Amino acid sequence: MNDKVINFIIEHHMIKEGDRVLVALSGGPDSVCLLHILYSLRDELNISIGAAHINHLLRGEDSFEDEKYVKKVCNELNIPCYVRRVQIEAVAKEKGISSEMAGREARYEFFDEIVKNEGFTKVAIAHNANDQAETVLMRMMRGTGLDGLVGIRPVRDEIFIRPILCLTREEIENYCEYNKLEPRIDRTNLESIYSRNKVRLEMIPFIKRNFNRDIIESLNRLASLASIDSDYIDKSALDIYSDFCIEKSGMIVIKKDAFLVHESLLTRVIRKAIFYVAKATYNYEMKHIYDIIVLQRGSTGKSINIPNNVVVENSYGDIIITIKQNNNHDNKEYVLVKRELSVKNIETFRLEGLLYDVQIEVKQNSKKIDLNSSDLIKYFDYDKIKERIIIRSRKNGDKIKPLGMNGTKKIKDIFIDKKIPNNLRDHIPLVCFDSDIAWIVGVNISDIFKVTNNTKNILQISFKERK
Amino acid sequence: MNDKVINFIIEHHMIKEGDRVLVALSGGPDSVCLLHILYSLRDELNISIGAAHINHLLRGEDSFEDEKYVKKVCNELNIPCYVRRVQIEAVAKEKGISSEMAGREARYEFFDEIVKNEGFTKVAIAHNANDQAETVLMRMMRGTGLDGLVGIRPVRDEIFIRPILCLTREEIENYCEYNKLEPRIDRTNLESIYSRNKVRLEMIPFIKRNFNRDIIESLNRLASLASIDSDYIDKSALDIYSDFCIEKSGMIVIKKDAFLVHESLLTRVIRKAIFYVAKATYNYEMKHIYDIIVLQRGSTGKSINIPNNVVVENSYGDIIITIKQNNNHDNKEYVLVKRELSVKNIETFRLEGLLYDVQIEVKQNSKKIDLNSSDLIKYFDYDKIKERIIIRSRKNGDKIKPLGMNGTKKIKDIFIDKKIPNNLRDHIPLVCFDSDIAWIVGVNISDIFKVTNNTKNILQISFKERK
């Protein structure tokens, strides 16, 4: 058994020499077995061990018996034991979440604290091969793809490890019996175990009887193979994402060439892009992913709405994903009064609707200024401004006299010429001096306010996209 | 329903304009529904339709009633109907196979014949979404990886198509009822349906009751996602296989760099390499694949045996897979008597043990011959040969006087110097003239028989690897 666990630890790079491993110890057979195995391997692995127990105060006297048992075990092994008591039901009520969720949160909060305060490097959790098989079966029954079949991961975030995920419940019970460990009950009544019990007590015995005595091992093998395949596909998809997706200020562009890669990768790239914008992937189904693929094959300018207020637009074959803006078109204007700007002072503004920070600086003209250093930093003849500097988004009928041109041009036509996506047009700031548009930020400046040899004072305006 | 089927046909590129589609028609609801849907779409898809029915003669009068029904249906639709009667049980007995297997063989043989003789381009088979869900569940229960979860493929070999794999059994039954099709029984008692019935009548209802009413759809979605992911990984693995595997004469070399790629691909490359040598992959488990990976990380010269008489050897980090040779070391010798070779005649021999064909030709010396054109074509001074030309594999103590050297060298040392894998050494032919080794084929020739300016007649020997 120790060999099996050691091989599993090595295979998944769970532990390195010198690690300090905190064992999540409920007092049930799984966690007690885990503690004992790691304890017996502590010299071989060159690790030190501690234990953490959370008393959920849910089962009256029994909870305190669990706590006492856990302390006794740790005392016998002479390892530190960290215990916390939490009124789980009160917390759940207060937060309006299930006691299962509240228990989970309390546990991980407690682990995090101990890891930080006591210098632990790993947290060992006692899931076993039966838990894994049940998880895979439940995922499969509820509907999943490859990623869901991975089930419980042997290692998460490089900190949480599950060294006995390779042992069946039977092996663990035999181990406890053989070593006279006399663990406490298996689990608290925290977990929503209705479904899991249906699987454990009815479905798996049914499968064992009729199809496969080794169903636990078979499902664990499936999880392990799925994990390897899923890892490969995820890594390949990440390469594509890096190559073809441009993240900026809460929106993302998926370049059209991404849509030429294999569907297996493309669907994952799109899912990741949605996640970047929406900060979540629940609510999204494969249907939405395929809707986006169909949108991309259609014509430019078309857009669709998907859940969580997300808009997806086809812009000349590229796909742009943004959060829908409030459509009240009396957009905010940011107005600065000229006489309040002091020469040589730098002022910074945060423009909420426009996703930018703005810096304004007045200085004397000098040959040293590179007027074209950046699309987001521009220079204007300060003395041509009468009263006000206004920063706003576009309105119907907006016009500009583009740099170097005699006539004026509609902003809308400029957007079309430059192939700027529909969805973005409302997010591009316009800088106006009094009633004239001086700068379509990132696109074009006006001829009227350009810096010439006669310019005395310069107004420098810098826009910076917020990450 | 027709729309659903049409979309499914398009999605999987099942049918193109002008196709002639042969429907496998048992007379049950699935195949009758399939026939009617394809018939109603025949103009839209621009296809023509026929039907094939095999009468297994298994259920007495009922079998003939099925046949009659099928003929009637085809007659009403005015489409050609091909019928064959086969004594399935007799065939099964004769071949010593199950009647399920015999039925399958008989069906596909019949389809192949009609396709060839009557110019059909597709064979449509009536599997439905429930069949798919059951297959996925059964695979999962018996133990599988991603590839098994693909289940029943919508298209196989570009000929066999399953247009109603997207319809549930319920949808099909409703279709039949609505269109008053009155199909015959669902299936013959050919199929080994014990397991499938357990899944259909017990397990799926259990899952519907306790977990997911849409389990059929969920499992079909899983199969479809698995198919996409599996296709991507297979294609990537095939690229690696092409880059790093060298197939020759029933053996294969996996170059060591292949072992640097992702495990997801590597395991599939190894499986494919085994298949090339063993012509089958049953009997092989993931364990054997991982044994090979471990072998590759070990030291050169080590080898392992895996099932079906296959030997795997580490040769300087490359992996060589071969079929084990019979180890009786009195290997065959092929002896040619010199006086029986006639000048200007070409003679060809097939050397069974040595995996080569050999061509021997005697010609006059001429400046035009390029002595170093190929490692497998060499030229010798014909007149220095006394009596016999012998082709054989190595024996203990074999020596050669290598070209350009004065002394002799052990063949074994030459093999070691040239890093020729252990496994291959017995397969390299040696050409001897009388008692001297004249040529280690592909490696080195002897100084004794080299062609010089004084050579009058040349013996040209060409070896050709058998594919």
PDB file of N, CA, C and O in Angstrom, chain A residues 21-28 31-32 34-35 49-56 66-67 70-71 74 79-85 106-115 118 120 122-126 160:
ATOM      1  N   VAL A  21       3.870  19.214   5.030  1.00  0.00           N
ATOM      2  CA  VAL A  21       2.558  18.779   4.548  1.00  0.00           C
ATOM      3  C   VAL A  21       1.519  18.863   5.667  1.00  0.00           C
ATOM      4  O   VAL A  21       1.677  18.252   6.726  1.00  0.00           O
ATOM      5  N   LEU A  22       0.468  19.623   5.392  1.00  0.00           N
ATOM      6  CA  LEU A  22      -0.655  19.731   6.328  1.00  0.00           C
ATOM      7  C   LEU A  22      -1.750  18.768   5.893  1.00  0.00           C
ATOM      8  O   LEU A  22      -2.264  18.868   4.780  1.00  0.00           O
ATOM      9  N   VAL A  23      -2.096  17.822   6.780  1.00  0.00           N
ATOM     10  CA  VAL A  23      -3.123  16.835   6.429  1.00  0.00           C
ATOM     11  C   VAL A  23      -4.488  17.314   6.929  1.00  0.00           C
ATOM     12  O   VAL A  23      -4.641  17.651   8.113  1.00  0.00           O
ATOM     13  N   ALA A  24      -5.460  17.381   6.003  1.00  0.00           N
ATOM     14  CA  ALA A  24      -6.827  17.728   6.396  1.00  0.00           C
ATOM     15  C   ALA A  24      -7.434  16.508   7.074  1.00  0.00           C
ATOM     16  O   ALA A  24      -7.690  15.500   6.424  1.00  0.00           O
ATOM     17  N   LEU A  25      -7.646  16.599   8.387  1.00  0.00           N
ATOM     18  CA  LEU A  25      -7.963  15.413   9.198  1.00  0.00           C
ATOM     19  C   LEU A  25      -9.362  15.528   9.799  1.00  0.00           C
ATOM     20  O   LEU A  25      -9.574  16.228  10.788  1.00  0.00           O
ATOM     21  N   SER A  26     -10.321  14.810   9.184  1.00  0.00           N
ATOM     22  CA  SER A  26     -11.684  14.832   9.738  1.00  0.00           C
ATOM     23  C   SER A  26     -11.792  13.839  10.893  1.00  0.00           C
ATOM     24  O   SER A  26     -12.580  14.020  11.806  1.00  0.00           O
ATOM     25  N   GLY A  27     -10.986  12.791  10.827  1.00  0.00           N
ATOM     26  CA  GLY A  27     -11.096  11.719  11.812  1.00  0.00           C
ATOM     27  C   GLY A  27     -11.726  10.464  11.231  1.00  0.00           C
ATOM     28  O   GLY A  27     -11.748   9.418  11.858  1.00  0.00           O
ATOM     29  N   GLY A  28     -12.213  10.569   9.980  1.00  0.00           N
ATOM     30  CA  GLY A  28     -12.779   9.402   9.290  1.00  0.00           C
ATOM     31  C   GLY A  28     -11.666   8.506   8.754  1.00  0.00           C
ATOM     32  O   GLY A  28     -10.497   8.879   8.777  1.00  0.00           O
ATOM     33  N   SER A  31      -9.043  10.081   6.024  1.00  0.00           N
ATOM     34  CA  SER A  31      -8.028  11.045   6.438  1.00  0.00           C
ATOM     35  C   SER A  31      -7.074  10.442   7.460  1.00  0.00           C
ATOM     36  O   SER A  31      -5.892  10.763   7.490  1.00  0.00           O
ATOM     37  N   VAL A  32      -7.574   9.509   8.280  1.00  0.00           N
ATOM     38  CA  VAL A  32      -6.693   8.861   9.252  1.00  0.00           C
ATOM     39  C   VAL A  32      -5.691   7.961   8.532  1.00  0.00           C
ATOM     40  O   VAL A  32      -4.497   7.948   8.854  1.00  0.00           O
ATOM     41  N   LEU A  34      -4.688   8.388   5.430  1.00  0.00           N
ATOM     42  CA  LEU A  34      -3.772   9.320   4.760  1.00  0.00           C
ATOM     43  C   LEU A  34      -2.691   9.806   5.718  1.00  0.00           C
ATOM     44  O   LEU A  34      -1.499   9.794   5.399  1.00  0.00           O
ATOM     45  N   LEU A  35      -3.119  10.224   6.900  1.00  0.00           N
ATOM     46  CA  LEU A  35      -2.157  10.729   7.887  1.00  0.00           C
ATOM     47  C   LEU A  35      -1.122   9.655   8.225  1.00  0.00           C
ATOM     48  O   LEU A  35       0.083   9.913   8.247  1.00  0.00           O
ATOM     49  N   ILE A  49       5.170  16.860   8.958  1.00  0.00           N
ATOM     50  CA  ILE A  49       3.718  16.701   8.853  1.00  0.00           C
ATOM     51  C   ILE A  49       2.987  17.431   9.978  1.00  0.00           C
ATOM     52  O   ILE A  49       3.470  17.472  11.119  1.00  0.00           O
ATOM     53  N   GLY A  50       1.846  18.035   9.642  1.00  0.00           N
ATOM     54  CA  GLY A  50       0.936  18.568  10.642  1.00  0.00           C
ATOM     55  C   GLY A  50      -0.480  18.178  10.252  1.00  0.00           C
ATOM     56  O   GLY A  50      -0.704  17.619   9.174  1.00  0.00           O
ATOM     57  N   ALA A  51      -1.436  18.462  11.121  1.00  0.00           N
ATOM     58  CA  ALA A  51      -2.816  18.120  10.795  1.00  0.00           C
ATOM     59  C   ALA A  51      -3.726  19.297  11.138  1.00  0.00           C
ATOM     60  O   ALA A  51      -3.452  20.066  12.060  1.00  0.00           O
ATOM     61  N   ALA A  52      -4.812  19.439  10.359  1.00  0.00           N
ATOM     62  CA  ALA A  52      -5.788  20.499  10.623  1.00  0.00           C
ATOM     63  C   ALA A  52      -7.172  19.862  10.710  1.00  0.00           C
ATOM     64  O   ALA A  52      -7.552  19.050   9.868  1.00  0.00           O
ATOM     65  N   HIS A  53      -7.895  20.218  11.770  1.00  0.00           N
ATOM     66  CA  HIS A  53      -9.244  19.665  11.948  1.00  0.00           C
ATOM     67  C   HIS A  53     -10.217  20.814  12.169  1.00  0.00           C
ATOM     68  O   HIS A  53      -9.974  21.709  12.964  1.00  0.00           O
ATOM     69  N   ILE A  54     -11.303  20.772  11.434  1.00  0.00           N
ATOM     70  CA  ILE A  54     -12.317  21.792  11.652  1.00  0.00           C
ATOM     71  C   ILE A  54     -13.535  21.115  12.273  1.00  0.00           C
ATOM     72  O   ILE A  54     -14.011  20.085  11.800  1.00  0.00           O
ATOM     73  N   ASN A  55     -13.976  21.657  13.399  1.00  0.00           N
ATOM     74  CA  ASN A  55     -15.151  21.127  14.089  1.00  0.00           C
ATOM     75  C   ASN A  55     -16.359  21.963  13.680  1.00  0.00           C
ATOM     76  O   ASN A  55     -16.479  23.134  14.034  1.00  0.00           O
ATOM     77  N   HIS A  56     -17.241  21.350  12.885  1.00  0.00           N
ATOM     78  CA  HIS A  56     -18.370  22.100  12.331  1.00  0.00           C
ATOM     79  C   HIS A  56     -19.525  22.254  13.313  1.00  0.00           C
ATOM     80  O   HIS A  56     -20.530  22.871  12.990  1.00  0.00           O
ATOM     81  N   ASP A  66     -15.101  13.585  17.843  1.00  0.00           N
ATOM     82  CA  ASP A  66     -14.217  13.608  16.669  1.00  0.00           C
ATOM     83  C   ASP A  66     -12.974  14.434  16.980  1.00  0.00           C
ATOM     84  O   ASP A  66     -11.842  14.021  16.724  1.00  0.00           O
ATOM     85  N   GLU A  67     -13.220  15.620  17.524  1.00  0.00           N
ATOM     86  CA  GLU A  67     -12.122  16.543  17.818  1.00  0.00           C
ATOM     87  C   GLU A  67     -11.129  15.905  18.792  1.00  0.00           C
ATOM     88  O   GLU A  67      -9.907  15.981  18.606  1.00  0.00           O
ATOM     89  N   VAL A  70      -9.090  13.171  17.048  1.00  0.00           N
ATOM     90  CA  VAL A  70      -8.083  13.752  16.157  1.00  0.00           C
ATOM     91  C   VAL A  70      -6.884  14.247  16.964  1.00  0.00           C
ATOM     92  O   VAL A  70      -5.725  14.017  16.615  1.00  0.00           O
ATOM     93  N   LYS A  71      -7.171  14.929  18.098  1.00  0.00           N
ATOM     94  CA  LYS A  71      -6.080  15.433  18.944  1.00  0.00           C
ATOM     95  C   LYS A  71      -5.245  14.288  19.510  1.00  0.00           C
ATOM     96  O   LYS A  71      -4.016  14.367  19.572  1.00  0.00           O
ATOM     97  N   CYS A  74      -2.941  12.799  16.807  1.00  0.00           N
ATOM     98  CA  CYS A  74      -1.798  13.683  16.543  1.00  0.00           C
ATOM     99  C   CYS A  74      -0.816  13.650  17.703  1.00  0.00           C
ATOM    100  O   CYS A  74       0.401  13.677  17.512  1.00  0.00           O
ATOM    101  N   ILE A  79       2.721  15.111  16.334  1.00  0.00           N
ATOM    102  CA  ILE A  79       2.717  16.120  15.264  1.00  0.00           C
ATOM    103  C   ILE A  79       1.759  17.241  15.655  1.00  0.00           C
ATOM    104  O   ILE A  79       0.801  17.022  16.402  1.00  0.00           O
ATOM    105  N   PRO A  80       2.024  18.463  15.191  1.00  0.00           N
ATOM    106  CA  PRO A  80       1.147  19.577  15.547  1.00  0.00           C
ATOM    107  C   PRO A  80      -0.262  19.379  14.994  1.00  0.00           C
ATOM    108  O   PRO A  80      -0.440  18.870  13.888  1.00  0.00           O
ATOM    109  N   CYS A  81      -1.241  19.775  15.787  1.00  0.00           N
ATOM    110  CA  CYS A  81      -2.639  19.612  15.382  1.00  0.00           C
ATOM    111  C   CYS A  81      -3.356  20.954  15.535  1.00  0.00           C
ATOM    112  O   CYS A  81      -3.403  21.528  16.623  1.00  0.00           O
ATOM    113  N   TYR A  82      -3.862  21.478  14.430  1.00  0.00           N
ATOM    114  CA  TYR A  82      -4.542  22.768  14.455  1.00  0.00           C
ATOM    115  C   TYR A  82      -6.050  22.515  14.399  1.00  0.00           C
ATOM    116  O   TYR A  82      -6.521  21.827  13.498  1.00  0.00           O
ATOM    117  N   VAL A  83      -6.780  23.059  15.369  1.00  0.00           N
ATOM    118  CA  VAL A  83      -8.220  22.805  15.436  1.00  0.00           C
ATOM    119  C   VAL A  83      -8.972  24.127  15.440  1.00  0.00           C
ATOM    120  O   VAL A  83      -8.546  25.093  16.073  1.00  0.00           O
ATOM    121  N   ARG A  84     -10.058  24.179  14.709  1.00  0.00           N
ATOM    122  CA  ARG A  84     -10.931  25.356  14.759  1.00  0.00           C
ATOM    123  C   ARG A  84     -12.368  24.895  14.863  1.00  0.00           C
ATOM    124  O   ARG A  84     -12.765  23.921  14.227  1.00  0.00           O
ATOM    125  N   ARG A  85     -13.134  25.617  15.681  1.00  0.00           N
ATOM    126  CA  ARG A  85     -14.567  25.330  15.784  1.00  0.00           C
ATOM    127  C   ARG A  85     -15.342  26.422  15.052  1.00  0.00           C
ATOM    128  O   ARG A  85     -15.072  27.602  15.251  1.00  0.00           O
ATOM    129  N   ALA A 106     -15.145  27.483   4.895  1.00  0.00           N
ATOM    130  CA  ALA A 106     -14.486  27.540   6.206  1.00  0.00           C
ATOM    131  C   ALA A 106     -13.222  26.699   6.212  1.00  0.00           C
ATOM    132  O   ALA A 106     -12.184  27.114   6.727  1.00  0.00           O
ATOM    133  N   ARG A 107     -13.308  25.516   5.615  1.00  0.00           N
ATOM    134  CA  ARG A 107     -12.145  24.632   5.581  1.00  0.00           C
ATOM    135  C   ARG A 107     -10.985  25.277   4.842  1.00  0.00           C
ATOM    136  O   ARG A 107      -9.869  25.360   5.354  1.00  0.00           O
ATOM    137  N   TYR A 108     -11.273  25.754   3.616  1.00  0.00           N
ATOM    138  CA  TYR A 108     -10.169  26.274   2.808  1.00  0.00           C
ATOM    139  C   TYR A 108      -9.581  27.557   3.403  1.00  0.00           C
ATOM    140  O   TYR A 108      -8.390  27.796   3.335  1.00  0.00           O
ATOM    141  N   GLU A 109     -10.448  28.351   4.023  1.00  0.00           N
ATOM    142  CA  GLU A 109      -9.970  29.543   4.718  1.00  0.00           C
ATOM    143  C   GLU A 109      -9.003  29.139   5.838  1.00  0.00           C
ATOM    144  O   GLU A 109      -7.918  29.709   5.989  1.00  0.00           O
ATOM    145  N   PHE A 110      -9.409  28.135   6.593  1.00  0.00           N
ATOM    146  CA  PHE A 110      -8.598  27.634   7.706  1.00  0.00           C
ATOM    147  C   PHE A 110      -7.258  27.089   7.184  1.00  0.00           C
ATOM    148  O   PHE A 110      -6.178  27.420   7.697  1.00  0.00           O
ATOM    149  N   PHE A 111      -7.304  26.269   6.115  1.00  0.00           N
ATOM    150  CA  PHE A 111      -6.068  25.725   5.543  1.00  0.00           C
ATOM    151  C   PHE A 111      -5.142  26.856   5.110  1.00  0.00           C
ATOM    152  O   PHE A 111      -3.945  26.846   5.402  1.00  0.00           O
ATOM    153  N   ASP A 112      -5.708  27.835   4.403  1.00  0.00           N
ATOM    154  CA  ASP A 112      -4.906  28.958   3.912  1.00  0.00           C
ATOM    155  C   ASP A 112      -4.181  29.654   5.056  1.00  0.00           C
ATOM    156  O   ASP A 112      -3.001  29.964   4.969  1.00  0.00           O
ATOM    157  N   GLU A 113      -4.920  29.891   6.104  1.00  0.00           N
ATOM    158  CA  GLU A 113      -4.330  30.573   7.272  1.00  0.00           C
ATOM    159  C   GLU A 113      -3.160  29.790   7.850  1.00  0.00           C
ATOM    160  O   GLU A 113      -2.098  30.350   8.115  1.00  0.00           O
ATOM    161  N   ILE A 114      -3.371  28.488   8.057  1.00  0.00           N
ATOM    162  CA  ILE A 114      -2.311  27.680   8.662  1.00  0.00           C
ATOM    163  C   ILE A 114      -1.102  27.621   7.739  1.00  0.00           C
ATOM    164  O   ILE A 114       0.033  27.745   8.163  1.00  0.00           O
ATOM    165  N   VAL A 115      -1.381  27.427   6.422  1.00  0.00           N
ATOM    166  CA  VAL A 115      -0.288  27.381   5.456  1.00  0.00           C
ATOM    167  C   VAL A 115       0.549  28.647   5.584  1.00  0.00           C
ATOM    168  O   VAL A 115       1.777  28.602   5.676  1.00  0.00           O
ATOM    169  N   GLU A 118       2.024  29.077   9.473  1.00  0.00           N
ATOM    170  CA  GLU A 118       2.896  28.041  10.032  1.00  0.00           C
ATOM    171  C   GLU A 118       3.893  27.507   9.012  1.00  0.00           C
ATOM    172  O   GLU A 118       4.629  26.556   9.282  1.00  0.00           O
ATOM    173  N   PHE A 120       3.485  25.887   6.061  1.00  0.00           N
ATOM    174  CA  PHE A 120       3.282  24.628   5.333  1.00  0.00           C
ATOM    175  C   PHE A 120       3.364  24.888   3.832  1.00  0.00           C
ATOM    176  O   PHE A 120       3.096  26.003   3.364  1.00  0.00           O
ATOM    177  N   LYS A 122       2.295  22.204   1.486  1.00  0.00           N
ATOM    178  CA  LYS A 122       1.283  21.395   0.811  1.00  0.00           C
ATOM    179  C   LYS A 122       0.118  21.134   1.768  1.00  0.00           C
ATOM    180  O   LYS A 122       0.313  21.091   2.986  1.00  0.00           O
ATOM    181  N   VAL A 123      -1.076  20.958   1.184  1.00  0.00           N
ATOM    182  CA  VAL A 123      -2.220  20.518   1.973  1.00  0.00           C
ATOM    183  C   VAL A 123      -2.691  19.184   1.381  1.00  0.00           C
ATOM    184  O   VAL A 123      -3.033  19.116   0.195  1.00  0.00           O
ATOM    185  N   ALA A 124      -2.663  18.137   2.201  1.00  0.00           N
ATOM    186  CA  ALA A 124      -3.039  16.806   1.708  1.00  0.00           C
ATOM    187  C   ALA A 124      -4.489  16.509   2.064  1.00  0.00           C
ATOM    188  O   ALA A 124      -4.906  16.651   3.217  1.00  0.00           O
ATOM    189  N   ILE A 125      -5.262  16.119   1.060  1.00  0.00           N
ATOM    190  CA  ILE A 125      -6.696  15.885   1.232  1.00  0.00           C
ATOM    191  C   ILE A 125      -6.979  14.421   0.906  1.00  0.00           C
ATOM    192  O   ILE A 125      -6.371  13.843   0.007  1.00  0.00           O
ATOM    193  N   ALA A 126      -7.952  13.836   1.638  1.00  0.00           N
ATOM    194  CA  ALA A 126      -8.077  12.377   1.644  1.00  0.00           C
ATOM    195  C   ALA A 126      -9.144  11.825   0.712  1.00  0.00           C
ATOM    196  O   ALA A 126      -9.877  10.915   1.085  1.00  0.00           O
ATOM    197  N   PHE A 160      -2.604  21.787  -3.164  1.00  0.00           N
ATOM    198  CA  PHE A 160      -3.518  20.769  -2.661  1.00  0.00           C
ATOM    199  C   PHE A 160      -3.224  19.438  -3.342  1.00  0.00           C
ATOM    200  O   PHE A 160      -3.270  19.345  -4.569  1.00  0.00           O
TER     201      PHE A 160
END
